[in-house]
């Protein structure tokens, strides 16, 4: 089976739209009054959720830009947030059909179907013309893509001169045996972590200039501490959350990820890059 299918099978839920609808009902909302904010606990599938997205976006100059690219967009939560905040069009691309199909419905629920376009496809061979986008970002995607050189060359190709590109990925920090499963892989076969230096090298090889690199370890550990505290205080997680995506495997995947971060084997890291003018 091609590796892309193994990756998208890993993310397959099977009945995701129904699960989200049921969780919305449990939370006392309906699909008619649900907002981009309400969906954030389930449609921002990365460490720190919406807060992490805002932190990355704050370092990118998207306010004057027309068309933004979301690489590995998942359900498109960040894309809906970006279009709401900066009033630009966002195009997302993702390998997992169920995420794209569900994401399109979520766009309709919050009336953003004309502002966000979600495509099914592979980030290393995107169906977009050269220099189509004024900026872009990628949230927790590179962990499943081995060939970072091809990935960043492809992203460089579709960005316009002067575009900025923000990355927020889980990266390899120190050597050591990782405990699986983690949210992006059941075992090492589809876990393709690279170090921040390897990311920077691949970006520079592709033609990017890298201006900043930030290890978000403390933010991540604090995020999970607060999440756990809230969950214990209310006798369980809220209806809508990452457990809606990962089902019963959620606690073990999240706990392993936290332990791997605490051991300094991995960490979420931001990198800000620019396509030189
Ligand atoms: C952890 S999820 C993050 C989703 C989204 N960026 C977010 O933060 O909510 C990882 C996503 O990367 C996507 N992905 C992995 N490899 C990909 C590839 N080669 N091309 C496009 N998407 C990919 C998966 O389908 C999945 O939706």
XYZ file of C-alpha atoms and ligand atoms in Angstrom:
304
model
C 0.000 0.000 0.000
C 1.419 3.449 -0.893
C 2.545 5.362 2.191
C -0.031 8.119 1.491
C -2.861 5.581 1.944
C -1.338 4.301 5.181
C -1.209 7.885 6.462
C -4.780 8.761 5.472
C -6.013 5.418 6.900
C -4.355 6.354 10.169
C -6.512 9.500 10.354
C -9.714 7.767 9.170
C -12.454 7.911 11.811
C -15.255 6.241 9.840
C -18.196 8.350 10.983
C -16.650 11.696 11.845
C -19.394 14.072 10.756
C -21.979 12.212 12.826
C -19.622 12.159 15.836
C -19.146 15.945 15.593
C -22.898 16.502 15.201
C -23.620 14.382 18.282
C -20.984 16.235 20.311
C -22.466 19.589 19.245
C -25.897 18.449 20.418
C -24.427 17.278 23.737
C -22.809 20.684 24.211
C -26.234 22.321 23.901
C -25.614 23.897 20.475
C -27.034 23.233 17.036
C -25.450 23.340 13.592
C -27.437 26.543 12.956
C -25.792 28.482 15.779
C -22.356 26.837 15.885
C -19.427 29.260 15.423
C -15.810 29.026 14.265
C -14.845 29.443 17.948
C -17.139 26.601 19.090
C -15.527 24.200 16.599
C -11.928 24.990 17.609
C -11.577 22.162 20.195
C -12.159 19.569 17.441
C -10.967 21.216 14.214
C -7.546 22.484 15.351
C -5.720 19.126 15.520
C -2.367 20.190 16.943
C -0.783 20.857 20.335
C -2.277 24.000 21.872
C -5.195 24.201 19.416
C -6.433 27.687 18.535
C -3.959 29.403 20.890
C -1.048 27.795 19.023
C -2.514 28.839 15.664
C -2.857 32.445 16.834
C 0.701 32.473 18.102
C 2.063 31.319 14.742
C -0.178 33.637 12.712
C 0.922 36.615 14.791
C 4.369 36.182 13.217
C 3.115 36.094 9.612
C 2.005 39.130 7.613
C -1.350 37.818 6.393
C -3.470 40.954 6.889
C -2.622 42.478 3.487
C -2.643 39.173 1.606
C -5.339 37.808 -0.700
C -4.820 34.092 -0.921
C -3.353 31.879 1.809
C -2.371 28.196 1.615
C -2.987 25.723 4.471
C -0.792 22.658 3.877
C -2.263 19.508 5.480
C -5.356 21.448 6.549
C -7.177 18.552 8.217
C -10.756 19.676 8.926
C -9.861 23.257 7.993
C -10.262 24.811 11.444
C -7.242 27.071 11.083
C -8.345 27.990 7.535
C -11.757 29.166 8.800
C -10.062 31.113 11.585
C -7.653 32.803 9.135
C -10.361 33.835 6.684
C -12.482 35.229 9.529
C -9.591 37.204 11.003
C -7.781 38.494 7.903
C -10.612 38.418 5.345
C -8.539 36.618 2.738
C -9.347 33.460 0.815
C -7.780 30.299 2.237
C -7.145 27.135 0.252
C -6.387 23.986 2.211
C -5.036 20.692 0.926
C -5.069 17.375 2.791
C -4.498 13.695 2.121
C -7.413 12.359 4.204
C -10.731 12.248 2.268
C -12.890 12.121 5.398
C -11.265 15.309 6.751
C -11.820 17.173 3.482
C -15.450 16.002 3.163
C -16.235 16.810 6.799
C -14.341 20.112 6.625
C -16.477 21.230 3.667
C -19.633 20.634 5.708
C -18.184 22.561 8.676
C -17.457 25.477 6.283
C -21.132 25.475 5.254
C -22.334 25.390 8.871
C -20.401 28.593 9.655
C -21.185 30.116 6.221
C -17.577 30.271 5.059
C -17.871 27.942 2.060
C -17.119 30.843 -0.300
C -14.029 31.929 1.674
C -12.357 28.556 2.203
C -11.625 25.951 -0.475
C -10.604 22.483 0.693
C -8.821 20.117 -1.727
C -8.034 16.444 -1.447
C -4.388 15.932 -2.386
C -0.774 15.339 -1.465
C 1.316 18.248 -0.187
C 4.366 17.037 -2.118
C 2.528 17.253 -5.482
C -0.093 19.985 -5.232
C -2.555 20.675 -8.079
C -1.837 24.426 -7.926
C -0.063 26.662 -10.427
C 3.281 28.289 -9.693
C 3.096 31.395 -7.485
C -0.614 31.040 -6.632
C -0.474 32.052 -2.951
C 0.549 35.173 -1.010
C 1.409 33.241 2.144
C 0.976 29.897 3.846
C 1.324 27.721 6.912
C 1.496 24.101 7.977
C 0.322 22.810 11.375
C 1.480 19.367 12.593
C 1.837 17.786 9.139
C 5.554 17.204 8.503
C 5.578 14.379 11.068
C 4.027 12.163 8.359
C 6.147 13.343 5.407
C 9.596 11.820 5.030
C 10.831 13.794 2.036
C 11.027 17.300 3.498
C 13.170 18.479 0.551
C 10.387 17.712 -1.941
C 7.743 19.104 0.411
C 9.390 22.500 0.800
C 10.353 22.717 -2.897
C 6.686 22.149 -3.739
C 5.517 24.776 -1.237
C 8.149 27.231 -2.534
C 6.874 26.658 -6.076
C 3.268 27.638 -5.300
C 4.097 30.712 -3.167
C 4.622 34.172 -4.635
C 7.842 36.140 -4.103
C 7.789 37.856 -0.728
C 5.365 35.318 0.789
C 5.910 34.170 4.351
C 5.427 30.579 5.405
C 4.895 29.425 9.009
C 5.506 25.902 10.269
C 4.358 24.434 13.579
C 5.351 20.767 13.682
C 6.380 18.208 16.246
C 10.122 17.783 15.684
C 12.850 15.458 16.921
C 14.954 17.137 19.631
C 17.125 14.469 21.280
C 17.833 10.860 20.389
C 15.878 8.213 22.295
C 13.249 5.537 21.832
C 9.823 7.125 21.311
C 6.782 5.571 22.956
C 3.936 4.826 20.506
C 1.109 5.289 19.650
C 1.113 9.074 19.288
C -1.545 11.206 17.542
C 0.223 11.089 14.149
C 1.233 7.390 14.138
C 0.440 4.048 15.763
C 4.083 3.010 15.342
C 7.305 4.230 13.754
C 6.328 3.181 10.203
C 4.583 6.489 9.373
C 6.351 8.681 11.946
C 8.823 10.763 9.925
C 10.128 13.244 12.468
C 13.036 15.526 11.620
C 15.103 17.900 13.745
C 14.665 21.688 13.521
C 18.066 21.809 11.763
C 16.884 19.318 9.144
C 13.771 21.448 8.567
C 15.869 24.593 8.169
C 18.271 22.817 5.803
C 15.376 21.585 3.611
C 13.772 25.048 3.613
C 17.019 26.751 2.626
C 17.672 24.118 -0.078
C 14.236 24.924 -1.490
C 15.114 28.637 -1.659
C 13.506 29.966 1.555
C 15.091 32.373 4.002
C 14.492 31.326 7.610
C 14.027 34.167 10.085
C 12.959 32.502 13.322
C 12.790 29.179 15.153
C 10.969 28.743 18.482
C 10.763 25.622 20.633
C 7.252 25.539 22.185
C 7.966 22.820 24.778
C 6.916 24.848 27.855
C 3.747 26.068 26.138
C 2.869 22.464 25.211
C 3.373 21.052 28.706
C 1.399 23.914 30.271
C -1.403 23.430 27.720
C -1.751 19.751 28.632
C -1.511 20.469 32.377
C -4.442 22.913 32.165
C -6.425 20.552 29.915
C -5.982 17.705 32.398
C -6.924 19.930 35.353
C -10.109 21.099 33.619
C -11.036 17.566 32.603
C -10.533 16.225 36.150
C -12.527 19.092 37.649
C -15.505 18.452 35.374
C -15.355 14.653 35.498
C -14.218 14.182 31.891
C -13.465 16.075 28.691
C -16.070 18.423 27.136
C -18.270 16.873 24.382
C -16.242 18.379 21.530
C -12.494 17.758 21.580
C -9.604 15.854 20.035
C -11.161 12.690 21.502
C -13.945 13.198 18.919
C -11.260 12.580 16.248
C -9.097 9.924 17.917
C -11.874 8.098 19.815
C -10.822 5.631 22.520
C -7.122 5.809 21.602
C -6.985 9.490 22.650
C -5.681 9.172 26.252
C -2.844 6.772 25.404
C -1.743 8.803 22.347
C -1.800 12.098 24.257
C -0.073 10.626 27.330
C 2.695 9.091 25.210
C 3.184 12.390 23.407
C 3.466 14.262 26.727
C 5.974 11.712 28.071
C 8.023 11.941 24.851
C 8.032 15.746 25.197
C 8.977 15.569 28.886
C 11.901 13.269 27.968
C 13.013 15.960 25.455
C 12.873 13.443 22.599
C 10.372 15.597 20.734
C 8.832 19.064 20.930
C 6.472 21.276 18.938
C 8.607 23.860 17.145
C 7.691 26.935 15.095
C 9.752 27.999 12.092
C 9.117 31.191 10.129
C 10.393 31.278 6.538
C 10.110 33.698 3.610
C 10.296 33.324 -0.135
C 12.934 35.896 -1.040
C 11.923 38.759 -3.312
C -2.327 16.086 13.017
S -3.283 16.406 11.611
C -3.212 18.202 11.524
C -4.338 18.764 10.702
C -4.413 20.283 10.640
N -3.213 20.864 10.099
C -4.695 20.837 12.001
O -3.774 21.348 12.634
O -5.852 20.751 12.464
C -2.159 15.947 10.298
C -2.774 16.111 8.944
O -1.748 16.026 7.948
C -2.317 15.419 6.811
N -1.227 14.928 5.960
C -0.259 14.047 6.282
N 0.566 13.841 5.223
C 0.096 14.623 4.209
C 0.499 14.846 2.865
N 1.555 14.217 2.312
N -0.217 15.726 2.129
C -1.302 16.359 2.643
N -1.730 16.167 3.903
C -1.038 15.316 4.687
C -3.200 14.338 7.393
O -4.148 13.867 6.462
C -3.807 15.062 8.582
O -5.001 15.704 8.232
